[in-house]
Amino acid sequence: MANFCTQGLEKLREVLLGAGNAALATIAARDGEQWKLLEERTVLLHNVAAEMADKNRSTVYPAVYCYAARMENVLRQKFAAFSGPVRFVVEVRCSGERYDGLEKELASYVEAVTTGLAGAAGPWGSNLIYSGGYTVKFEAVKLGGRNFIQAAKIELEVEACG
């Protein structure tokens, strides 16, 4: 069962670094901005609070944290050991010395992530299927990171069977 999480997280990273970055470049050109593309070192497969991440390592912003939030074995498929939804979260965090402009930057990264996810609907390997749906939750600006930090969580479910 843990393999579903690992397989899904690796696929998420692949989508973000591929289609997500392509969408981000298009968004930046459209809006006349110079957003930094996502890199291997900024797309992390961890579920860690921003305060902890800032204290324990030198976080590079924007930072994207991907993690599995929940698995539910509802046994939809007969004779399968596991079948049901696996909920993943993509948390995008932006930081700056001033809070002006953080919301615009965050919205651009969220748009890039969701555009990348829309193009990734379908099979995610042999045991996972992503329908293309997601939910976005924006958080308020708070102290952290490089003085101020704002985050958004993109939640999605993938059907797993195996």
Coordinates of C-alpha atoms in Angstrom, one line a residue:
M1 CA 0.0 0.0 0.0
A2 CA 2.8 2.4 0.7
N3 CA 4.0 1.8 -2.8
F4 CA 0.8 3.7 -4.0
C5 CA 2.0 6.8 -2.1
T6 CA 5.6 6.6 -3.4
Q7 CA 4.4 6.0 -7.0
G8 CA 1.9 8.9 -6.8
L9 CA 4.4 11.3 -5.3
E10 CA 7.0 10.5 -7.9
K11 CA 4.4 11.1 -10.6
L12 CA 3.4 14.4 -9.0
R13 CA 7.0 15.6 -9.0
E14 CA 7.3 14.6 -12.6
V15 CA 4.2 16.6 -13.5
L16 CA 5.4 19.7 -11.6
L17 CA 8.8 19.7 -13.1
G18 CA 7.5 19.1 -16.6
A19 CA 4.0 20.3 -17.4
G20 CA 3.9 22.6 -14.4
N21 CA 7.1 24.5 -15.4
A22 CA 5.9 24.7 -19.0
A23 CA 2.6 26.3 -17.8
L24 CA 4.6 28.6 -15.4
A25 CA 6.7 29.9 -18.3
T26 CA 3.5 30.7 -20.3
I27 CA 1.9 32.4 -17.3
A28 CA 5.0 34.5 -16.6
A29 CA 5.2 35.6 -20.3
R30 CA 1.5 36.4 -20.3
D31 CA 1.7 38.5 -17.1
G32 CA 5.1 40.1 -17.8
E33 CA 6.6 38.5 -14.7
Q34 CA 9.8 36.6 -14.1
W35 CA 8.8 33.7 -11.9
K36 CA 11.5 31.2 -11.0
L37 CA 10.9 27.8 -12.5
L38 CA 10.5 24.8 -10.1
E39 CA 13.7 22.7 -9.6
E40 CA 14.4 19.3 -8.1
R41 CA 15.7 21.1 -4.9
T42 CA 12.4 23.1 -4.5
V43 CA 9.9 20.3 -5.1
L44 CA 10.2 18.2 -2.0
L45 CA 8.4 15.0 -1.0
H46 CA 7.8 16.0 2.6
N47 CA 5.0 16.9 5.0
V48 CA 6.7 19.5 7.1
A49 CA 5.4 22.8 8.6
A50 CA 6.9 25.9 7.2
E51 CA 8.3 27.0 10.6
M52 CA 10.1 23.7 10.9
A53 CA 11.4 23.7 7.4
D54 CA 12.8 27.2 7.8
K55 CA 14.6 26.3 11.1
N56 CA 16.1 23.0 10.0
R57 CA 17.3 23.8 6.5
S58 CA 17.9 26.7 4.2
T59 CA 14.6 26.6 2.3
V60 CA 14.6 28.0 -1.2
Y61 CA 11.4 29.8 -2.2
P62 CA 9.1 29.2 -3.9
A63 CA 9.0 25.8 -2.3
V64 CA 6.6 23.0 -3.2
Y65 CA 5.9 20.2 -0.7
C66 CA 4.1 17.1 -2.0
Y67 CA 2.8 14.4 0.4
A68 CA 0.2 11.8 0.8
A69 CA -2.5 12.9 3.3
R70 CA -4.9 9.9 3.4
M71 CA -5.5 6.5 2.1
E72 CA -8.9 4.8 2.3
N73 CA -9.3 1.1 1.5
V74 CA -13.0 0.8 0.5
L75 CA -12.5 -2.5 -1.4
R76 CA -14.2 -1.4 -4.6
Q77 CA -12.5 -4.1 -6.6
K78 CA -13.2 -7.7 -5.6
F79 CA -10.1 -9.8 -4.7
A80 CA -7.8 -6.7 -4.5
A81 CA -5.9 -6.2 -1.3
F82 CA -6.4 -2.4 -1.6
S83 CA -8.8 -0.4 -3.7
G84 CA -9.9 3.1 -3.0
P85 CA -8.8 6.8 -3.0
V86 CA -5.4 8.1 -2.0
R87 CA -5.4 11.8 -1.2
F88 CA -2.3 13.8 -2.1
V89 CA -1.5 17.4 -1.3
V90 CA 0.7 19.8 -3.2
E91 CA 1.6 22.7 -0.9
V92 CA 3.0 25.8 -2.6
R93 CA 4.8 28.3 -0.4
C94 CA 6.0 31.7 -1.5
S95 CA 8.0 34.1 0.7
G96 CA 9.3 37.6 0.5
E97 CA 10.6 40.6 2.5
R98 CA 7.2 42.3 1.9
Y99 CA 3.8 40.8 1.7
D100 CA 2.9 43.0 -1.3
G101 CA 2.8 40.8 -4.3
L102 CA 2.9 37.5 -2.5
E103 CA -0.7 36.7 -3.4
K104 CA -0.1 37.4 -7.1
E105 CA 3.0 35.2 -7.1
L106 CA 1.3 32.4 -5.2
A107 CA -1.7 32.5 -7.6
S108 CA 0.6 32.2 -10.6
Y109 CA 2.3 29.1 -9.1
V110 CA -1.1 27.6 -8.2
E111 CA -2.3 28.2 -11.7
A112 CA 0.8 26.5 -13.1
V113 CA 0.4 23.4 -10.8
T114 CA -3.3 23.1 -11.6
T115 CA -2.7 23.4 -15.3
G116 CA 0.0 20.7 -15.1
L117 CA -2.4 18.5 -13.2
A118 CA -5.2 19.0 -15.8
G119 CA -2.8 17.6 -18.4
A120 CA -1.9 14.7 -16.2
A121 CA -5.4 13.1 -16.0
G122 CA -5.4 9.4 -16.7
P123 CA -3.3 6.5 -15.6
W124 CA -0.4 7.1 -13.3
G125 CA 1.3 3.8 -13.7
S126 CA -0.2 0.4 -13.5
N127 CA -2.2 0.9 -10.3
L128 CA -3.2 4.6 -10.1
I129 CA -5.7 6.6 -12.0
Y130 CA -6.1 10.4 -11.7
S131 CA -9.5 11.9 -12.8
G132 CA -8.2 15.5 -13.1
G133 CA -10.1 17.0 -10.1
Y134 CA -8.6 19.0 -7.3
T135 CA -9.4 21.5 -4.6
V136 CA -7.3 24.6 -3.8
K137 CA -7.2 26.2 -0.3
F138 CA -5.4 29.5 0.1
E139 CA -3.9 30.5 3.5
A140 CA -3.4 34.0 4.8
V141 CA 0.0 35.7 4.8
K142 CA 1.9 35.2 8.0
L143 CA 5.4 35.8 9.4
G144 CA 8.0 33.2 8.3
G145 CA 10.3 32.4 5.5
R146 CA 12.0 35.6 4.3
N147 CA 9.9 37.8 6.7
F148 CA 6.5 36.9 5.2
I149 CA 5.1 33.6 3.8
Q150 CA 1.9 32.6 2.1
A151 CA 0.9 29.1 1.1
A152 CA -1.8 27.3 -0.9
K153 CA -2.7 23.6 -0.7
I154 CA -3.9 21.8 -3.8
E155 CA -5.6 18.5 -2.8
L156 CA -6.3 15.8 -5.3
E157 CA -7.5 12.2 -5.1
V158 CA -6.1 9.3 -7.1
E159 CA -7.9 5.9 -7.3
A160 CA -5.6 3.0 -6.4
C161 CA -6.1 -0.7 -6.9
G162 CA -3.7 -3.5 -6.3

